[in-house]
Amino acid sequence: MILPIRKYPNQTLRKKAQRVEKITDSILALIDNMIETMMAADGLGLAANQVGSLKRIFVLNTSFDKKAPEPLVVINPEIIFQDEKEFIEEEGCLSFPELYLKISRPERVKIQAVDNYNRDYILDTSGILAKAVMHEIDHLNGVLFIDHIRPEEEKILQKYLKKIKPTVK
Ligand code: NI
């Protein structure tokens, strides 16, 4: 089922998601719907906050290819390594249609998480995938990519924010 994606400034986007204590049928259904919703929206990643659920879950399409998707389920992620070296690259978010900002993110990130079979795993990522991981973990903490804006792009953001109509909660 494709779920409606919450757009900024929806309140859920600013809330901290809670740990998943048990992978129940409803959690599995939520994950299936999140993958379907991410694919339909042609997104690289989607966090539960963005579909109105405050659970520490996000999904990624690790192939970056809509025709050959490789969805990855990330539950209760913990950052175990984060490179001090950063790189700047354009970033978007399904909750901010048509806004693209150049955001600085660590070059490499290692996380520990659980998959939908409740198996622990470690994900060692770099480049665009590391960027996506940091973006989605931010979502789970109520942090948005606009919070990392560099001063030189402030004008782009202000213009965008003026254009969007406030959405009803
Ligand atoms: Ni996003």
PDB file of N, CA and C and ligand atoms in Angstrom, residues 45 50 92-95 135-136 139, ligand 1:
ATOM      1  N   GLY A  45      15.597   6.839  -0.180  1.00  0.00           N
ATOM      2  CA  GLY A  45      15.374   6.409   1.193  1.00  0.00           C
ATOM      3  C   GLY A  45      14.096   7.006   1.731  1.00  0.00           C
ATOM      4  N   GLN A  50       8.311  10.005   8.005  1.00  0.00           N
ATOM      5  CA  GLN A  50       7.774  10.610   6.785  1.00  0.00           C
ATOM      6  C   GLN A  50       6.426  10.032   6.358  1.00  0.00           C
ATOM      7  N   GLY A  92      18.385  15.693  -1.720  1.00  0.00           N
ATOM      8  CA  GLY A  92      16.966  16.005  -1.762  1.00  0.00           C
ATOM      9  C   GLY A  92      16.249  15.215  -0.692  1.00  0.00           C
ATOM     10  N   CYS A  93      14.948  15.434  -0.553  1.00  0.00           N
ATOM     11  CA  CYS A  93      14.163  14.729   0.464  1.00  0.00           C
ATOM     12  C   CYS A  93      12.714  14.664  -0.021  1.00  0.00           C
ATOM     13  N   LEU A  94      12.093  13.496   0.125  1.00  0.00           N
ATOM     14  CA  LEU A  94      10.716  13.335  -0.353  1.00  0.00           C
ATOM     15  C   LEU A  94       9.739  14.247   0.397  1.00  0.00           C
ATOM     16  N   SER A  95      10.142  14.745   1.559  1.00  0.00           N
ATOM     17  CA  SER A  95       9.267  15.650   2.313  1.00  0.00           C
ATOM     18  C   SER A  95       9.443  17.114   1.888  1.00  0.00           C
ATOM     19  N   HIS A 135      21.201  10.985   6.403  1.00  0.00           N
ATOM     20  CA  HIS A 135      19.957  11.726   6.150  1.00  0.00           C
ATOM     21  C   HIS A 135      18.777  11.030   6.837  1.00  0.00           C
ATOM     22  N   GLU A 136      18.717   9.697   6.696  1.00  0.00           N
ATOM     23  CA  GLU A 136      17.583   8.952   7.267  1.00  0.00           C
ATOM     24  C   GLU A 136      17.675   8.853   8.796  1.00  0.00           C
ATOM     25  N   HIS A 139      16.299  11.914  10.183  1.00  0.00           N
ATOM     26  CA  HIS A 139      14.826  11.890  10.201  1.00  0.00           C
ATOM     27  C   HIS A 139      14.315  11.254  11.501  1.00  0.00           C
TER      28      HIS A 139
HETATM   29 NI    NI B   1      14.366  12.890   3.736  1.00  0.00          NI
END
